PDB file of C-alpha atoms in Angstrom:
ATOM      1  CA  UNK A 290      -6.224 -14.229  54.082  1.00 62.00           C
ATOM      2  CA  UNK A 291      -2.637 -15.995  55.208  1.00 78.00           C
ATOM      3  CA  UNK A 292      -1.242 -15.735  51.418  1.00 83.00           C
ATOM      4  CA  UNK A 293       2.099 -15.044  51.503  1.00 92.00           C
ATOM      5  CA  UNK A 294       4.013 -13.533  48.261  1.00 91.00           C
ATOM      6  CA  UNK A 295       6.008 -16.492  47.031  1.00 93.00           C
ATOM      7  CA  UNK A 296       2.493 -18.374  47.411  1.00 93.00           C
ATOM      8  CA  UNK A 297       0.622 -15.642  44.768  1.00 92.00           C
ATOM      9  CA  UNK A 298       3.533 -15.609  42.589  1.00 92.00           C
ATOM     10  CA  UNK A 299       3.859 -19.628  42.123  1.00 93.00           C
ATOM     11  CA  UNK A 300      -0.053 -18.847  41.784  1.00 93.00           C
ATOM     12  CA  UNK A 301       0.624 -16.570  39.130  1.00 91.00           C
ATOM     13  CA  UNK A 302       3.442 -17.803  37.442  1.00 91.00           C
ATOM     14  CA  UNK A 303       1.296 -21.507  37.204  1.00 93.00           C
ATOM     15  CA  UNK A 304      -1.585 -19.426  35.997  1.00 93.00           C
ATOM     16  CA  UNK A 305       0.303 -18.378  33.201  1.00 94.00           C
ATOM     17  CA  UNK A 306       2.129 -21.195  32.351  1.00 92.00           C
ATOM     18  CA  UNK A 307      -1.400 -23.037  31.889  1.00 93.00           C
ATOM     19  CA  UNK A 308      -2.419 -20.813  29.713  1.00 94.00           C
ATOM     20  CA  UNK A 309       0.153 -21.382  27.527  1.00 95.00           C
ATOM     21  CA  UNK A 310      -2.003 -23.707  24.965  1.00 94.00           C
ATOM     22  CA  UNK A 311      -5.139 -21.623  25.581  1.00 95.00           C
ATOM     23  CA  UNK A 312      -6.552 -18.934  22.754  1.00 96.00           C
ATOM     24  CA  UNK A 313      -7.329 -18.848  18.813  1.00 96.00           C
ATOM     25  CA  UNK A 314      -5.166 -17.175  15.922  1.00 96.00           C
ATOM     26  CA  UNK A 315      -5.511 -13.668  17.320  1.00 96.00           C
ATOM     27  CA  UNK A 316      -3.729 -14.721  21.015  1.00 97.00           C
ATOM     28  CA  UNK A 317      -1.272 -16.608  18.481  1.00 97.00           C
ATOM     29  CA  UNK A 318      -0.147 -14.148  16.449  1.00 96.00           C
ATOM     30  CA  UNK A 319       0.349 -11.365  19.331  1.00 96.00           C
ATOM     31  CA  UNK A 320       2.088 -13.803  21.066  1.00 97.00           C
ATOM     32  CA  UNK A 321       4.544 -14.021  17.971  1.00 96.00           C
ATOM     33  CA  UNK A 322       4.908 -10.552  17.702  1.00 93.00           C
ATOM     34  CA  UNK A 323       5.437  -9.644  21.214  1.00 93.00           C
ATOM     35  CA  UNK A 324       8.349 -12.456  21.520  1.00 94.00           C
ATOM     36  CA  UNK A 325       9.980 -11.041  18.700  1.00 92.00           C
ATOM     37  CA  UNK A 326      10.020  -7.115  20.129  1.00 89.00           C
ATOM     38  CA  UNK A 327      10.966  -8.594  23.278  1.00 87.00           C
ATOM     39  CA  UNK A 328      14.434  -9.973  22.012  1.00 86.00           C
ATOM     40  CA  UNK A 329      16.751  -8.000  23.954  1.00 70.00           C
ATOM     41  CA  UNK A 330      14.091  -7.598  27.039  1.00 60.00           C
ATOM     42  CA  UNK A 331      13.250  -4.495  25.603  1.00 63.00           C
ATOM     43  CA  UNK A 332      10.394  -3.966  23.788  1.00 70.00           C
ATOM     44  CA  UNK A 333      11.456  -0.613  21.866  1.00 69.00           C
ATOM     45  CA  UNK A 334       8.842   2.333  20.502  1.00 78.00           C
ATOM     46  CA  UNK A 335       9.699   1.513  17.135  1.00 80.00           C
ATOM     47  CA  UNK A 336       8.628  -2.057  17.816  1.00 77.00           C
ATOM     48  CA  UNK A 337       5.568  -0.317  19.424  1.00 76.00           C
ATOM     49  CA  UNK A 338       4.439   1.491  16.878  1.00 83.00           C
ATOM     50  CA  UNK A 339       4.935  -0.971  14.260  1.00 85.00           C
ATOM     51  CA  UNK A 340       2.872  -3.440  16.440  1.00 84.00           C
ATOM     52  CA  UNK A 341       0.181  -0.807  16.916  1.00 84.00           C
ATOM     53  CA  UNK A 342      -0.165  -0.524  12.906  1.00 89.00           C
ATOM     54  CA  UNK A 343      -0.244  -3.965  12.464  1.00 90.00           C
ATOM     55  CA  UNK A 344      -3.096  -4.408  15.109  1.00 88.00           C
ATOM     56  CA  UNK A 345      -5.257  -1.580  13.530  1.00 90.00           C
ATOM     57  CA  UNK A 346      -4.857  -3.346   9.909  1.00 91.00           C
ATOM     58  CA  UNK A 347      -4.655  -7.045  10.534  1.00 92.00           C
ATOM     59  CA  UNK A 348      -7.777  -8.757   9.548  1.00 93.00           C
ATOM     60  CA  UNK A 349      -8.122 -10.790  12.948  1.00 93.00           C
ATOM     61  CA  UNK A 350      -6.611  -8.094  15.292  1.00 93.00           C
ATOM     62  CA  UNK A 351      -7.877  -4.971  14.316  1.00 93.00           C
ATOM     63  CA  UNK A 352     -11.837  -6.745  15.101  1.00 95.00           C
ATOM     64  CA  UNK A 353     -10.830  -6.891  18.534  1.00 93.00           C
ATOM     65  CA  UNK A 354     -11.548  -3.612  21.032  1.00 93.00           C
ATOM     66  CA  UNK A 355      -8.557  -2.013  22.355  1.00 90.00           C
ATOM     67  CA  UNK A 356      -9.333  -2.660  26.095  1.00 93.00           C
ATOM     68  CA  UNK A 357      -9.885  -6.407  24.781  1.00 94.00           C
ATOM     69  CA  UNK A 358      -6.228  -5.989  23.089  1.00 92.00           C
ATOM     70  CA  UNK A 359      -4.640  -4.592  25.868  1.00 91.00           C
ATOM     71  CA  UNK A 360      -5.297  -7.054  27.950  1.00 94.00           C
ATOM     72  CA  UNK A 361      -4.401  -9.708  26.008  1.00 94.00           C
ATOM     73  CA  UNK A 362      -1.310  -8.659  24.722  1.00 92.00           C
ATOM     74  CA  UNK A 363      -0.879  -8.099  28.228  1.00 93.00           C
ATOM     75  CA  UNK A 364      -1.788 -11.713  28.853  1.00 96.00           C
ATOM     76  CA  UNK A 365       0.761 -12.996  26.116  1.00 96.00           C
ATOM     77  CA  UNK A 366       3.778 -11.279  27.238  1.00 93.00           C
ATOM     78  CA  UNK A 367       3.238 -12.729  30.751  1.00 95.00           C
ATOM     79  CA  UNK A 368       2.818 -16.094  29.249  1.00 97.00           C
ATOM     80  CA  UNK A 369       5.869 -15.924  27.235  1.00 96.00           C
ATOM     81  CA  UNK A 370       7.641 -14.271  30.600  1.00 93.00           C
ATOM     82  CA  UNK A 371       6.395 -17.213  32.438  1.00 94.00           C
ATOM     83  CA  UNK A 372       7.839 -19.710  29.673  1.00 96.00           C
ATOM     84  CA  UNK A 373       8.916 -18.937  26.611  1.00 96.00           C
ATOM     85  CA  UNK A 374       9.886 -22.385  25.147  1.00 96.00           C
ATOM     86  CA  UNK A 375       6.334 -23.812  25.871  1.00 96.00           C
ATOM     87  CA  UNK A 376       4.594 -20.176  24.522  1.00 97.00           C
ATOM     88  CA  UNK A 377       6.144 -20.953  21.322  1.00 97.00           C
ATOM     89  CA  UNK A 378       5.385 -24.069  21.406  1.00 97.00           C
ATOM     90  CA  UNK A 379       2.341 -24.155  21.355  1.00 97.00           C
ATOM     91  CA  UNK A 380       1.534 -21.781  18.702  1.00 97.00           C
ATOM     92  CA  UNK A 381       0.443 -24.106  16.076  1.00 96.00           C
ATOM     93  CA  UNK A 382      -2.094 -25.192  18.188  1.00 96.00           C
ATOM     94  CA  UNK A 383      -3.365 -21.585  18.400  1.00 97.00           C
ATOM     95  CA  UNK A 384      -2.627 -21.088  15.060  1.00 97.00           C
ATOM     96  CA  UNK A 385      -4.206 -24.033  12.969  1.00 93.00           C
ATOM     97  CA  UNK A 386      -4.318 -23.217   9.250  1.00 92.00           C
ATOM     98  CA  UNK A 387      -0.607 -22.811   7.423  1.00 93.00           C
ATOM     99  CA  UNK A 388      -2.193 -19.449   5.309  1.00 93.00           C
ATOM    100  CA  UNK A 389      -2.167 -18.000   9.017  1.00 94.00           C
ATOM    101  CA  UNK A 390       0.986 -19.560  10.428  1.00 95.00           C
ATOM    102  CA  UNK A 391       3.084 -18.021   7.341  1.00 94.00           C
ATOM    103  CA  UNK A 392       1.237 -14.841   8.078  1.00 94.00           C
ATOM    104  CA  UNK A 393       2.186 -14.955  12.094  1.00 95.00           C
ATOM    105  CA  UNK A 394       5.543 -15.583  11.433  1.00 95.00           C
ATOM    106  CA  UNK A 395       5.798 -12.503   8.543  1.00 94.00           C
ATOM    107  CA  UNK A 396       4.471 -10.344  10.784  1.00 94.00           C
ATOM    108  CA  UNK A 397       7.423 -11.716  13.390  1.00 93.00           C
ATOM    109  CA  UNK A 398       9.965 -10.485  10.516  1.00 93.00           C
ATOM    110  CA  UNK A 399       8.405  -7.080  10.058  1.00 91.00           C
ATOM    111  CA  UNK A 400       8.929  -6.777  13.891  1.00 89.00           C
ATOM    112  CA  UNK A 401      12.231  -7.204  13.378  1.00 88.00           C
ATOM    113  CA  UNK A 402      13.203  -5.733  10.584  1.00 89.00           C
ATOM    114  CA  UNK A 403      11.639  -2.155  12.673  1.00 86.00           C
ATOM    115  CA  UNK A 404      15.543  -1.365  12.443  1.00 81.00           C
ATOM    116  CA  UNK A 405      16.242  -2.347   9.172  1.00 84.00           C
ATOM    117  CA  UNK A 406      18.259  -5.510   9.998  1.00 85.00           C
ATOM    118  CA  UNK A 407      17.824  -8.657  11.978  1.00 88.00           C
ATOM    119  CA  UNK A 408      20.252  -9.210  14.639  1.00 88.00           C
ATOM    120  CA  UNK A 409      21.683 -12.635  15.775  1.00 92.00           C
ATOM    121  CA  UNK A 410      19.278 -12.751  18.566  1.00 92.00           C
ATOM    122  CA  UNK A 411      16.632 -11.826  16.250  1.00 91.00           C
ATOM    123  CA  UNK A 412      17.609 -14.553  13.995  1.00 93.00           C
ATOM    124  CA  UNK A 413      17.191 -17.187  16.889  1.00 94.00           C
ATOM    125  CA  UNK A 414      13.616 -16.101  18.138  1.00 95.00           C
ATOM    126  CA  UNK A 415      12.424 -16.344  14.263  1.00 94.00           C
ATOM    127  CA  UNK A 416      13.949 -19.824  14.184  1.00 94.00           C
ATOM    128  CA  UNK A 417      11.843 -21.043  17.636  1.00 96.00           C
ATOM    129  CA  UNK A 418       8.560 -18.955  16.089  1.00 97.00           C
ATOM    130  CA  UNK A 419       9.238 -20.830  12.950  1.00 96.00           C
ATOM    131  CA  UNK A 420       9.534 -24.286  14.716  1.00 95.00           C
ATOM    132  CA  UNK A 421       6.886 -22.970  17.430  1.00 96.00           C
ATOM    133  CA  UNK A 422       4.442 -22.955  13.545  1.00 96.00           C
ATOM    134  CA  UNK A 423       5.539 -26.378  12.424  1.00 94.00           C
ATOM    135  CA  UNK A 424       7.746 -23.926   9.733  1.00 91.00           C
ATOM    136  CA  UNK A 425      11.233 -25.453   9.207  1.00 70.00           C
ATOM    137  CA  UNK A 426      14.173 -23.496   7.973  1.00 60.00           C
ATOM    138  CA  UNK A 427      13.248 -20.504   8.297  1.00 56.00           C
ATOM    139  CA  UNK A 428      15.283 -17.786   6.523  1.00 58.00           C
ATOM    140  CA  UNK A 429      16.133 -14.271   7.890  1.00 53.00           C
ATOM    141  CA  UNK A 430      16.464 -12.467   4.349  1.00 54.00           C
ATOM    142  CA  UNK A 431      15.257  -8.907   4.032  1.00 46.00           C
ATOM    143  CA  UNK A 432      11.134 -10.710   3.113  1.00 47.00           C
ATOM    144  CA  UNK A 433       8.620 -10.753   4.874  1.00 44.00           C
ATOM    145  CA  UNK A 434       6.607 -13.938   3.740  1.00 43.00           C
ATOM    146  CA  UNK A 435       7.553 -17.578   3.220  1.00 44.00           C
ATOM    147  CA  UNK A 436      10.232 -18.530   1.569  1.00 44.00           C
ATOM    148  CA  UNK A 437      10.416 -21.642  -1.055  1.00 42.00           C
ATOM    149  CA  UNK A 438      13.064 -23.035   0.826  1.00 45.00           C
ATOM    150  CA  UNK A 439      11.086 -23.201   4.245  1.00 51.00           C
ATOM    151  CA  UNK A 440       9.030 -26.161   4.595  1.00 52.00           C
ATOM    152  CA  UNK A 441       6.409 -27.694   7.232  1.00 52.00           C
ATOM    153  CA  UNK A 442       7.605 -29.872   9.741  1.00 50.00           C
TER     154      UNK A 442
END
């Protein structure tokens, strides 16, 4: 076929990145859950299993089939791989009502609190989920749903 590697991988990594803005609340909120047990570039088994619970008990995720899941949580992490700015970005879009948002982002907390504290790093990716919602100051207390003090952008 004359394709060489670089040429799949721009391929690929293009593929992803237009993808970015592409999905419903379910792509959304795995997307904000995978970012936030990817801080540190590992995504840990704690992190793992907590993510596993939340996807058989969520009202949105746990409707999906696990192959279906797999894939797309596959599909999420490679978007967020491919840019993670515009991934978070864009999840208002995917996410449209603020009930949901607030949800995304306090299942983003419960991610990070697998260890029983945030850490700084932590605290930064809940900051560019929060923005990436249209939810401004978002607070890293030991909660796990909106705070009076956060607002909509």
């Amino acid at each position: 076929l004359g394709v060489s590697w670089e040429d799949y991988e721009k391929w690929l990594q293009q593929k992803w990145l237009d993808a970015a803005d592409k999905g419903g609340s379910a792509e959304g909120i795995v997307r904000a859950m995978i970012a936030m047990a990817r801080t540190g570039h590992v995504i840990g088994r704690k992190h793992y299993a907590v993510a596993r619970e939340i996807a058989k008990t969520h009202k949105i995720l746990q409707k999906i089939r696990p192959a279906d899941f797999r894939r797309m949580v596959k599909e999420q992490y490679c978007i967020l791989a491919a840019d993670e700015e515009r991934a978070l970005a864009a999840l208002a879009k995917l996410i449209p009502g603020d009930h949901d948002r607030d949800e995304a982002l306090g299942l983003a907390r419960r991610i990070a609190l697998v260890d029983g504290a945030y850490t700084q790093d932590e605290r930064v990716m809940l900051e560019k989920i929060g923005r990436g919602l249209g939810i401004a100051q978002v607070e890293t207390g030991n909660k796990l749903l909106k705070f009076p003090g956060e607002s909509r952008m």
